[in-house]
Coordinates of C-alpha atoms in Angstrom, one line a residue:
Chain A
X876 CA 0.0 0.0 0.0
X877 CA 1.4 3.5 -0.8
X878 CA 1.5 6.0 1.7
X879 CA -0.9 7.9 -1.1
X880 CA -3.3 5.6 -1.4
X881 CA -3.7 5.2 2.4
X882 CA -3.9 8.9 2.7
X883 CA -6.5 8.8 0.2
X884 CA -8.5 6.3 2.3
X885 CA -8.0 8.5 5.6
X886 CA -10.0 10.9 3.5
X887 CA -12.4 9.3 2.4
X888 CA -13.1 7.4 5.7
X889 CA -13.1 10.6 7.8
X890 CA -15.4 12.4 5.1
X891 CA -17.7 8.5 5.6
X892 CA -16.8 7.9 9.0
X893 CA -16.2 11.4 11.0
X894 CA -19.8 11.8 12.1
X895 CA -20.8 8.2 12.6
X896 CA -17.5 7.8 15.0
X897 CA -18.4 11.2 17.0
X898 CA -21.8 10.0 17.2
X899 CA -21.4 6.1 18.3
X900 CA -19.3 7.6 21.0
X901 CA -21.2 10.6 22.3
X902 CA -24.4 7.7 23.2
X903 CA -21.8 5.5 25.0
X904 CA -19.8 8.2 26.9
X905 CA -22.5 10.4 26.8
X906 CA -19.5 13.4 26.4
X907 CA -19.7 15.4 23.4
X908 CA -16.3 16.8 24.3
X909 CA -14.8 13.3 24.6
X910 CA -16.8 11.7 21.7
X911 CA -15.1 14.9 19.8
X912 CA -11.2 14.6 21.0
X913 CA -11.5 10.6 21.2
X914 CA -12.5 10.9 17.3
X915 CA -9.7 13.2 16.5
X916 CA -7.1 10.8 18.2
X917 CA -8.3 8.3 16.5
X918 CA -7.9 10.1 13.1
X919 CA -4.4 11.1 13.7
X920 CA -3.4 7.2 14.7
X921 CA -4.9 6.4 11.1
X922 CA -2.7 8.5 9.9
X923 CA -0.1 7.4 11.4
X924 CA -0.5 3.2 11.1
X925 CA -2.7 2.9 7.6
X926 CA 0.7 3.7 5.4
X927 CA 3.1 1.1 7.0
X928 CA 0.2 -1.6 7.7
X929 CA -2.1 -1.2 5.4
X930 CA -6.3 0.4 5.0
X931 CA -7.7 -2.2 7.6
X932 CA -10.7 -3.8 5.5
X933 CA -13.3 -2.3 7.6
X934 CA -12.1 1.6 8.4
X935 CA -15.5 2.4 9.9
X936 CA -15.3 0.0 12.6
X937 CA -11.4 0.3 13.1
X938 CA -11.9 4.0 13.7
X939 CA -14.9 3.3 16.2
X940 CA -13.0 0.8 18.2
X941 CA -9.9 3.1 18.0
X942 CA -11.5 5.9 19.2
X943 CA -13.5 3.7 21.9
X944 CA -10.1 2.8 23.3
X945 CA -9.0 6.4 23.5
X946 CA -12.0 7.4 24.8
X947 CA -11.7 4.9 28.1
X948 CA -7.9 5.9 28.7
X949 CA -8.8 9.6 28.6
X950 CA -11.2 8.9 31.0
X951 CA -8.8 7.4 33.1
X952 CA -6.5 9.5 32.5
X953 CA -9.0 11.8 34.2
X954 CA -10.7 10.1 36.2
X955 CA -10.3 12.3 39.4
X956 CA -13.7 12.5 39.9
X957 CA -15.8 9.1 40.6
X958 CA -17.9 8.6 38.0
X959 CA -19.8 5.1 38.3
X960 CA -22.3 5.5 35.3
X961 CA -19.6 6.4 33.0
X962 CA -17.2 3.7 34.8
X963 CA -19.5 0.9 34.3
X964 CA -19.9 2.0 30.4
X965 CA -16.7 1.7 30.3
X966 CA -16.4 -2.0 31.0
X967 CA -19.3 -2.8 28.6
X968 CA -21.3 -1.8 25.9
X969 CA -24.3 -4.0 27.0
X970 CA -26.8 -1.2 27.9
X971 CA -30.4 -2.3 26.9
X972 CA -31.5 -0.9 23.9
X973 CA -33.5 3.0 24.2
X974 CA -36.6 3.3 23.3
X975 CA -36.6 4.1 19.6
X976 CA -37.2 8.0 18.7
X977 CA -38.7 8.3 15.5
X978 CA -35.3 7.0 13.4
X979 CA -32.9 5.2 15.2
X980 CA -29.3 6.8 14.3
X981 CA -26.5 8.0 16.1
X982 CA -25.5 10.5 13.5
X983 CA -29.4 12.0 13.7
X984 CA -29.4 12.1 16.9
X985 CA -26.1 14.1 17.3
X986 CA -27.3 16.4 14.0
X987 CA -30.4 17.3 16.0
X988 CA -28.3 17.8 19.8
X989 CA -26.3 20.5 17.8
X990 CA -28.7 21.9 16.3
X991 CA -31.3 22.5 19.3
X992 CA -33.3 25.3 19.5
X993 CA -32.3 26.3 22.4
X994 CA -28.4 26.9 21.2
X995 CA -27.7 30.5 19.2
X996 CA -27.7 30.2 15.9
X997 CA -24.2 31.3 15.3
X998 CA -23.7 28.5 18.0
X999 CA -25.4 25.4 15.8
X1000 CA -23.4 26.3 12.5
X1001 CA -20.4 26.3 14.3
X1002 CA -21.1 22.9 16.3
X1003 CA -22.9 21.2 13.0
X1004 CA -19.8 21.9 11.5
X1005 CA -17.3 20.7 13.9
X1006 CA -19.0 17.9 15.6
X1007 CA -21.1 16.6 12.0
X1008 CA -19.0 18.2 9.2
X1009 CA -15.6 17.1 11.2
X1010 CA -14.4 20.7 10.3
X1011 CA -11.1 21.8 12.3
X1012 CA -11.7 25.2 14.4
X1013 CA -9.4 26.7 12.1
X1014 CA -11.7 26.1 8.8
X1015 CA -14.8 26.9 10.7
X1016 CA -13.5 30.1 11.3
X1017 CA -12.4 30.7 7.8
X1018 CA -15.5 30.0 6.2
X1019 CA -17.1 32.7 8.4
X1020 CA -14.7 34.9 8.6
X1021 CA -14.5 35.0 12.5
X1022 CA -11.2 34.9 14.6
X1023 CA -10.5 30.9 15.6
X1024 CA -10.6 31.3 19.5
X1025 CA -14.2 33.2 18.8
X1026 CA -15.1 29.6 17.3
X1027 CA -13.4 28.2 19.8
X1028 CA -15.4 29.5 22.3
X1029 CA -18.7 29.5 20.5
X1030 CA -18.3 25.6 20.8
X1031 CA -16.8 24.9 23.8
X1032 CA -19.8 27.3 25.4
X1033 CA -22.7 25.5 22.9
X1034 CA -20.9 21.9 25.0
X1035 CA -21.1 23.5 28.0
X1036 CA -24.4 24.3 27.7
X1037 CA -25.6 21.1 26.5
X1038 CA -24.3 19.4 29.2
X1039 CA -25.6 21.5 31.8
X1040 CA -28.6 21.9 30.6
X1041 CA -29.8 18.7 29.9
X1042 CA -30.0 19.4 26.0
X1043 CA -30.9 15.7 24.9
X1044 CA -28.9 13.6 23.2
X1045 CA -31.4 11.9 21.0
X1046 CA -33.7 12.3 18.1
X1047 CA -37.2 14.1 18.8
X1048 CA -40.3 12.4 19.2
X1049 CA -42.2 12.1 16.1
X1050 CA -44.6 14.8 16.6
X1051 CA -41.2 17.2 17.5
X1052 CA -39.6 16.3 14.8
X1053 CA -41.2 18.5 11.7
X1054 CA -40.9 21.7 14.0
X1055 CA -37.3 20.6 14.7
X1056 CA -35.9 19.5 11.4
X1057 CA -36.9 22.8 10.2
X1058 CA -34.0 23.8 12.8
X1059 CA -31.8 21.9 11.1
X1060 CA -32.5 22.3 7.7
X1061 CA -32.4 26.4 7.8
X1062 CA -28.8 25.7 9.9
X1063 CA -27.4 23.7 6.7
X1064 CA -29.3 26.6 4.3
X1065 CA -27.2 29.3 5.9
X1066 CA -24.0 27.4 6.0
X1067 CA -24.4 26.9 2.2
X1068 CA -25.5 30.5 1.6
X1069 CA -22.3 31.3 3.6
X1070 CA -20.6 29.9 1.2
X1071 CA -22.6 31.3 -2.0
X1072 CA -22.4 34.7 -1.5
X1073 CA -19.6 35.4 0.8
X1074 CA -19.4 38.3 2.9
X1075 CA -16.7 40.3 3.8
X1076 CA -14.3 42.3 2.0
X1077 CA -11.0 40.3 2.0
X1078 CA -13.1 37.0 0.9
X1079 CA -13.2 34.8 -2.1
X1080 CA -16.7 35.8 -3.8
X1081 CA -17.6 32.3 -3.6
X1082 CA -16.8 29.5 -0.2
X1083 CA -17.0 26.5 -2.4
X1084 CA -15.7 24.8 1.0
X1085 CA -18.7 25.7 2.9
X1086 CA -20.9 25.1 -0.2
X1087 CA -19.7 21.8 -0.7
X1088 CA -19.7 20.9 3.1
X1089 CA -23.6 22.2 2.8
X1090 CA -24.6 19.5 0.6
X1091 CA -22.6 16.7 2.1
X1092 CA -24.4 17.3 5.2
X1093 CA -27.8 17.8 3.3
X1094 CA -27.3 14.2 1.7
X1095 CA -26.7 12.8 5.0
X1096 CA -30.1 13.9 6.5
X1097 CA -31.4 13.0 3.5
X1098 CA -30.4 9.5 3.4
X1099 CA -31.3 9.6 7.1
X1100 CA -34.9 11.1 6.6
X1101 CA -35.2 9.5 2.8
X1102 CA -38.9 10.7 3.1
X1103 CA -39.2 14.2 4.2
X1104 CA -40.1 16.4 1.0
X1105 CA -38.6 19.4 2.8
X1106 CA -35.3 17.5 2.8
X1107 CA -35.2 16.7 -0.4
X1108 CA -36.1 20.5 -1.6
X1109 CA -33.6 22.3 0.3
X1110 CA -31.1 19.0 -1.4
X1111 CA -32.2 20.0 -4.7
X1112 CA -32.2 23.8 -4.4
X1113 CA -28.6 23.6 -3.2
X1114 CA -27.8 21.4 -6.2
X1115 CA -29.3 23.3 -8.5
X1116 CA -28.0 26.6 -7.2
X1117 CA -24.7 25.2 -6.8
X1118 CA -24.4 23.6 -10.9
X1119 CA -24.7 27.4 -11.6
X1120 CA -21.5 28.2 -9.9
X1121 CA -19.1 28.1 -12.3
X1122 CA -20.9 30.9 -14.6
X1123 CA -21.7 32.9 -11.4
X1124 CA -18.1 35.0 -11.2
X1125 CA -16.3 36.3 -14.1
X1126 CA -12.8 36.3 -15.2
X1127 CA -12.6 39.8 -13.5
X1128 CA -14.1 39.0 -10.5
X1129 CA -17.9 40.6 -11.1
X1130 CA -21.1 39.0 -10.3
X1131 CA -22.6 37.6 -13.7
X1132 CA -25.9 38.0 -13.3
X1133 CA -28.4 34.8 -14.0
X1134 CA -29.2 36.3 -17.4
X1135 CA -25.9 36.4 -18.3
X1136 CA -24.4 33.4 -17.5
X1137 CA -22.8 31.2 -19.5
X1138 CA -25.6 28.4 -19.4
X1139 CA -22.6 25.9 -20.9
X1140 CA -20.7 26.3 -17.8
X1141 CA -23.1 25.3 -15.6
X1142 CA -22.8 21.7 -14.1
X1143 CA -24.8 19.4 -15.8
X1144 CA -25.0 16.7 -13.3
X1145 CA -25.5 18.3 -10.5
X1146 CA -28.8 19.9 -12.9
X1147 CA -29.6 16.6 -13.7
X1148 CA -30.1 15.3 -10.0
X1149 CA -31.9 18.3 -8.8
X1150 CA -34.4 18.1 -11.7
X1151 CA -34.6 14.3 -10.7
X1152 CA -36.0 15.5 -6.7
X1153 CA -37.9 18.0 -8.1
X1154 CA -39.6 16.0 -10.3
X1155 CA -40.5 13.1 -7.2
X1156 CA -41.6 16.1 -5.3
X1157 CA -44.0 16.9 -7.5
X1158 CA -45.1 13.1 -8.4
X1159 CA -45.8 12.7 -4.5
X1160 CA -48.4 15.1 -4.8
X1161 CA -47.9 16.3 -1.0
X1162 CA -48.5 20.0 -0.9
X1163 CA -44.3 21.2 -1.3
X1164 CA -42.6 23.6 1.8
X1165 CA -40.6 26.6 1.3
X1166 CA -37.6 24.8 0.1
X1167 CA -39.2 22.5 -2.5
X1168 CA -40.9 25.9 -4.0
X1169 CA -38.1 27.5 -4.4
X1170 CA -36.6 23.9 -5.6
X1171 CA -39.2 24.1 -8.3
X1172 CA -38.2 28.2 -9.1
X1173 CA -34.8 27.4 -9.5
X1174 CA -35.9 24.4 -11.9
X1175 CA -37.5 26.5 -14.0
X1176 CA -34.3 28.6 -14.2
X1177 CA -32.2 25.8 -15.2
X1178 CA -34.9 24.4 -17.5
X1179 CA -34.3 27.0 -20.2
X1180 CA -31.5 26.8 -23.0
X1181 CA -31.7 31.0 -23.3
X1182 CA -32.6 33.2 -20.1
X1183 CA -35.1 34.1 -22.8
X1184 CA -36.5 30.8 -22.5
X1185 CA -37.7 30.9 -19.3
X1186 CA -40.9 30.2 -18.3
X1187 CA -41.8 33.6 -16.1
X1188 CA -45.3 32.7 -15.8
X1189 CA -44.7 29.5 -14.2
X1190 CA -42.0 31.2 -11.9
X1191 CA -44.3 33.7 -10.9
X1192 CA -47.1 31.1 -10.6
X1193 CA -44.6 29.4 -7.9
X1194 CA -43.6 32.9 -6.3
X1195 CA -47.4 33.0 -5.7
X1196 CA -47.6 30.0 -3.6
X1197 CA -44.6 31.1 -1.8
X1198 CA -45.9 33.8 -0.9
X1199 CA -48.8 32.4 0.7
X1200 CA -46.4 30.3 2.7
X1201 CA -43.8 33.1 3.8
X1202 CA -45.4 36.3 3.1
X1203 CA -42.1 38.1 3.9
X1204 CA -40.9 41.2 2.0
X1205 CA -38.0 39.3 0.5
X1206 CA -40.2 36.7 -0.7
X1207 CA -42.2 39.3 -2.7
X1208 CA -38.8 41.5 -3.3
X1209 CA -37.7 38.5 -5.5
X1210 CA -41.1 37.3 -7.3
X1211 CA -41.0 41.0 -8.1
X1212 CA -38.6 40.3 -10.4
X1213 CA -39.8 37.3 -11.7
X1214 CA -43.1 39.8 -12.4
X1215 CA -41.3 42.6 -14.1
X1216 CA -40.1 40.1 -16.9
X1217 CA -43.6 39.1 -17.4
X1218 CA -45.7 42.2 -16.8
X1219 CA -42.7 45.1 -17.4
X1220 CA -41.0 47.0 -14.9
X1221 CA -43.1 49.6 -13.9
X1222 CA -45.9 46.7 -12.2
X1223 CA -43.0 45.3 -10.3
X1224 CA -41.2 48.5 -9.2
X1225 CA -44.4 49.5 -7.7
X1226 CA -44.8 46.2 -6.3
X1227 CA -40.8 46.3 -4.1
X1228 CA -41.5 50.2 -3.2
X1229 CA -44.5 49.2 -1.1
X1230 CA -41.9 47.6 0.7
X1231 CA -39.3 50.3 1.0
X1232 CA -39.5 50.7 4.7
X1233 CA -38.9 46.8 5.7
X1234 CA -36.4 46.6 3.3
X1235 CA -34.4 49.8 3.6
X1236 CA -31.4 48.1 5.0
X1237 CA -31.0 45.3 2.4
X1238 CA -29.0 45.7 -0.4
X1239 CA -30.6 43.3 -2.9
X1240 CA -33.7 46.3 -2.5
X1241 CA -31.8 48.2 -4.1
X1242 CA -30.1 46.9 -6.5
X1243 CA -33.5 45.9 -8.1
X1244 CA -34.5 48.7 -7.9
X1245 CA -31.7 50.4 -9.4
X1246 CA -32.1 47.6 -12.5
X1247 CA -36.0 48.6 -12.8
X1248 CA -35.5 52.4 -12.5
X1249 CA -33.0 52.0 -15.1
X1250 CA -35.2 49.8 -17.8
X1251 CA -37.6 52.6 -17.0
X1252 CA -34.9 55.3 -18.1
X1253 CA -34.8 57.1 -14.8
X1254 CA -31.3 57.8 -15.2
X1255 CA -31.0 59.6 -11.9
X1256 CA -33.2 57.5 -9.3
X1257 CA -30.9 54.7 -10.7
X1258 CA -27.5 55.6 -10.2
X1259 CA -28.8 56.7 -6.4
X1260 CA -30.3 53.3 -5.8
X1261 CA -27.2 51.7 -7.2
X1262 CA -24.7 54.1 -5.2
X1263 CA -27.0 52.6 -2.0
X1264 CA -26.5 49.1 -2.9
X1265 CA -23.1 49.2 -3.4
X1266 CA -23.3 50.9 0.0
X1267 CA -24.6 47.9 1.6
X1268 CA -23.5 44.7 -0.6
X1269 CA -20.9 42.6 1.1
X1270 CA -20.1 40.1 -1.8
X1271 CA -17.4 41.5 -3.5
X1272 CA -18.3 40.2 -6.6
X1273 CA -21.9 41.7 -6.1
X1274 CA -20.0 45.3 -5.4
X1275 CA -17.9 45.1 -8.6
X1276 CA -21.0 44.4 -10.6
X1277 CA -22.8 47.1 -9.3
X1278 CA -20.3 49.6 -9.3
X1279 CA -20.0 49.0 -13.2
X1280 CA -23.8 49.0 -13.9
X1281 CA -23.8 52.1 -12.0
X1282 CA -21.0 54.1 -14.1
X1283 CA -22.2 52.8 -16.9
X1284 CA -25.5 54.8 -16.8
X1285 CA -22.6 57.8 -16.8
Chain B
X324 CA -32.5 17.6 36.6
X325 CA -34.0 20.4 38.7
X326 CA -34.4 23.9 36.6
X327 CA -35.1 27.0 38.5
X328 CA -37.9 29.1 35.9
X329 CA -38.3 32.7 36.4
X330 CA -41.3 34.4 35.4
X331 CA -40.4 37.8 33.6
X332 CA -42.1 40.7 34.1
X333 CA -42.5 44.6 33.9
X334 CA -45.0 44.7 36.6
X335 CA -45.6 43.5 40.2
X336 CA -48.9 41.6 41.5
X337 CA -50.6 42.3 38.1
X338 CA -52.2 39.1 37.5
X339 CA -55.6 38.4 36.6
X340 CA -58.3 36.1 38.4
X341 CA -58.2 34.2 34.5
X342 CA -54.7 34.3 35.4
X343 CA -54.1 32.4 38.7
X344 CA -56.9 30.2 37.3
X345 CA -54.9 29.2 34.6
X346 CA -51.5 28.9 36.5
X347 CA -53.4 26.7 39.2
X348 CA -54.5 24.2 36.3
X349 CA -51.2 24.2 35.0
X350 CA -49.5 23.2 38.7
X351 CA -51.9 20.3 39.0
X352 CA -50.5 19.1 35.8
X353 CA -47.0 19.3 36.8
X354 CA -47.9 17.8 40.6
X355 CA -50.1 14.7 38.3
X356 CA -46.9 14.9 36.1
X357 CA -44.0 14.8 38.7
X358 CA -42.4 17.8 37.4
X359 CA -43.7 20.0 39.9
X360 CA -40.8 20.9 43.0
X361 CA -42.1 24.6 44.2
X362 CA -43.3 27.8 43.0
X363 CA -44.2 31.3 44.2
X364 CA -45.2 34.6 43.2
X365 CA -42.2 37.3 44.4
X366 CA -43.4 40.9 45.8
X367 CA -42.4 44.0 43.9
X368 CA -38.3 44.5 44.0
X369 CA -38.6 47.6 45.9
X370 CA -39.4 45.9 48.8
X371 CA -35.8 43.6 48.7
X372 CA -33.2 44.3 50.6
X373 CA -29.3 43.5 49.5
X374 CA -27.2 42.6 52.0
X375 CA -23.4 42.4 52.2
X376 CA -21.7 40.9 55.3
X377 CA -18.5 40.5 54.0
X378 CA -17.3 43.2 55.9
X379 CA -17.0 43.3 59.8
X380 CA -20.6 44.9 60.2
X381 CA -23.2 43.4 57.6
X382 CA -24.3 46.6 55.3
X383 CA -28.1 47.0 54.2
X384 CA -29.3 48.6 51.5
X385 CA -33.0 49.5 49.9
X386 CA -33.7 48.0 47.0
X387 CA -33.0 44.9 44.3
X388 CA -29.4 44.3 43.7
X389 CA -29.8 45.8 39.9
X390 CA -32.1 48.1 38.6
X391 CA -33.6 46.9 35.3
X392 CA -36.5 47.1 33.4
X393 CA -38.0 44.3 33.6
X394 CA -37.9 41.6 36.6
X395 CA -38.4 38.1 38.4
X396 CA -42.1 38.0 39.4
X397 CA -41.8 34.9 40.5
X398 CA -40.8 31.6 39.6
X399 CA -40.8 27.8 39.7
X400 CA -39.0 24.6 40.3
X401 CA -39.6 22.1 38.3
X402 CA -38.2 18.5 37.7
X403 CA -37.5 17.2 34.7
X404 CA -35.6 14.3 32.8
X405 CA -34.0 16.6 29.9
X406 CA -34.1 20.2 28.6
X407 CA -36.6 19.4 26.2
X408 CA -38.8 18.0 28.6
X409 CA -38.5 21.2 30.6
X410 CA -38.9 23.4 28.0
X411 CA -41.9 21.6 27.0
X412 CA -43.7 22.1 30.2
X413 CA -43.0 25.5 30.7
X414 CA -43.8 26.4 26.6
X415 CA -47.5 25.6 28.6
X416 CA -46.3 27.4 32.0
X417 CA -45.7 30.5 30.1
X418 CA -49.1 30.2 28.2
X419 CA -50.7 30.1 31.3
X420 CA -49.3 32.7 33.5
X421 CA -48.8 35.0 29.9
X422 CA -46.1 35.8 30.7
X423 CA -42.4 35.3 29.4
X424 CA -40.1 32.9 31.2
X425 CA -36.7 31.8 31.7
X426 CA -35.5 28.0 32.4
X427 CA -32.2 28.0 34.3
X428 CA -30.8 24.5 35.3
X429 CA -29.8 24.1 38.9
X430 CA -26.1 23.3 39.3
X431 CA -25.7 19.2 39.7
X432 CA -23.1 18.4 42.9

């Protein structure tokens, strides 16, 4: 065995392996913090042994019972304290079976500790991502842009408090368990958006890292939850967003808008398999969630050849039933736009102004309004509604594109 | 696990017959339930007292220890298995005093 083709299967295994190990050891140990460092230990012998003995034939279960052993002599390393429950799982793994939540998994069951409701935000992304994901503290804190020890901290407090609060370690009961995948889902949605359109001024337009880490984790629930529609949208919407990023940035660094894009460039595989959910969406005939709607939108998008080939009435049709779902001003910011390519720009820059007040502070307001104001030749009203969302974009991609938009109107 | 819940609240001794009514229903469910440890309404924070006897003589002063907007009107202690269990409870425990709460674990020796 070469040392490369062991490293490769240290890869693979921890991309296979990481969340299943963390998991199988946080239910025995019941230590998130040991489950974690016991995991990473057991990585690093990996690395160590697989290039002079060889890939052991089953890495999954080497790496658990590796990590089991590390885990017991950390424990009595420091075991200053008595500790009789965790003593006696020490000696065996025997426990009577738990009463089954609604899916019996180790990995769901840690997905849905770190992403309790009861944790910050900021504080499940980070924890998804280390204890799930198996990202080091130093890439979470890359991908958002956030000193490490910040991260550091955000996790180590998110442990604390899940041990000393009593956050569960186990998978909600199956009347809890829409309400709280939700939780989940809109944690993995902002990772990936994270990475999509990057904020910050020193940052790469585009965090394909966090993008990519987005879906992995999205497959997993899925293949853990194969029959939740909601899943399966927000799956396909990042796939289908995702196959457009290629055509998304140009050479010199500016936003392409969709129109735009080269439509060759996008991934056509990654098209292909989002069509595929969208389409057993729609053939299970259950009324679709947030993420399945905007699934479908982005279907639509990717359907047509030309950006003139797109079916605005039946994006607008979907918009519509988003709306009734979420009747937030972004929602109706963006089917705004669908409406302006089907019923001109003056119906939909009426539409967005009636929301000028919630949406003052968001710079996608104003760039479409700038975009409609200038299809409208108001030469003036545009450039100011440009020079505001160039005030407030983050993406700089998105700030180079609207700065030359904006001096183009002279 | 024990968690100590604090009812939140701007003002003091402002609850309404429908109130205690509902807040009485909901304690028989945590006493048929288990959960239920103590509870008590708290009188208004001007009448506390903060005292500091770290000195020699033991100092009193008038008044709660911080002045803040709102306050704890009062609180309960509940038992329960996990977090969710408790937060569960006490989703219904603020329906039925209507009034916001927070669920603070009590430290485990």
């Amino acid at each position: 065995m070469s040392p490369i083709d062991a490293h490769a299967a240290i890869t693979r295994a921890h991309h296979e392996e990481w969340a299943r190990v963390v998991a199988s050891l946080a239910k025995r140990f019941g230590d998130l913090d040991i489950a974690e460092e016991a995991a990473a230990e057991a990585f690093a012998t990996a690395v160590e042994r697989w290039p002079a003995d060889g890939v052991p034939p089953n890495p999954g279960a080497w790496l658990t019972t590796t990590a089991n052993r590390k885990a017991i002599d950390r424990i009595r390393r420091e075991n200053k304290r008595t500790d009789k429950h965790r003593e006696a799982l020490m000696l065996t793994d025997d426990a009577p079976p738990e009463p089954l939540g609604a899916i019996d998994d180790d990995r769901l069951r840690l997905i849905f500790t770190c992403c309790h409701p009861a944790l910050a935000m900021e504080a499940r992304m980070a924890l998804t991502l280390r204890l799930v994901g198996g990202l080091t503290v130093p890439e979470i804190a890359r991908g958002f842009l956030v000193q490490e020890s910040a991260i550091g901290q955000r996790i180590t407090r998110a442990k604390g408090k899940i041990a000393a609060a009593g956050i569960p370690y186990r998978v909600p009961s199956t009347s809890d368990l829409p309400a709280r995948i939700t939780g989940v889902l809109a944690v993995l949605f902002l990772v990936f958006n994270e990475g999509y359109l990057a904020t910050g001024p020193d940052t790469d337009p585009v965090r394909a890292d966090l993008t990519a880490e987005a879906i992995r984790l999205t497959r997993l629930i899925r293949e853990l939850l194969p029959d939740d529609g909601e899943v399966a949208g927000l799956l396909a919407l990042m796939l289908l967003t995702e196959a457009r990023r290629p055509a998304r940035v140009s050479a010199e660094g500016e936003l392409v808008p969709l129109a735009e894009q080269d439509r060759g460039a996008w991934d056509a595989a990654l098209i292909e398999e989002g069509h595929r959910l969208v389409r057993e969406r729609l053939d299970s005939g259950a009324a679709p969630g947030r993420y399945q709607l905007l699934a479908a939108i982005n279907a639509v998008h990717t359907d047509a050849r030309d950006a003139r080939d797109t079916d605005w009435s039946q994006v607008v049709a979907l918009y519509d039933q988003l709306v009734r779902l979420d009747p937030s001003p972004i929602v109706a910011l963006n089917r705004a736009i669908a409406v302006a390519e089907l019923d001109g720009a003056d119906v939909a820059l009426a539409i967005i102004d009636r929301f000028g007040d919630a949406l003052h502070g968001y710079h996608a307001f104003h760039a479409t309004r700038a975009e409609l104001l200038r299809r409208l030749e108001r030469r003036e009203e545009s450039h100011a509604a440009y020079d505001r969302a160039i005030a407030l974009a983050g993406n700089t991609a998105e700030t180079a594109y609207l700065s030359r938009r904006r001096d183009e109107l002279g | 696990m024990q968690y100590l819940v604090s009812v939140i609240h701007d003002k003091s001794n402002s609850g309404t017959a429908e109130e205690a009514r509902a807040i009485d229903e909901f304690n028989d469910r945590l006493r048929a339930g288990g959960h239920w440890v103590f509870a008590a309404g708290l009188a208004d924070p001007s009448t506390s007292t903060v005292i500091d006897s770290r000195g020699e003589e033991p100092v009193f002063t008038d008044g709660p220890f911080i002045e803040s907007k709102e306050h704890m009107a009062g609180f309960w202690i509940i038992d329960a298995p996990d977090l969710d269990v408790a937060l569960e409870l006490m989703a219904d425990g603020s329906k039925a005093c209507n009034r916001r709460l927070e669920v603070r674990p009590i430290l485990v020796k």
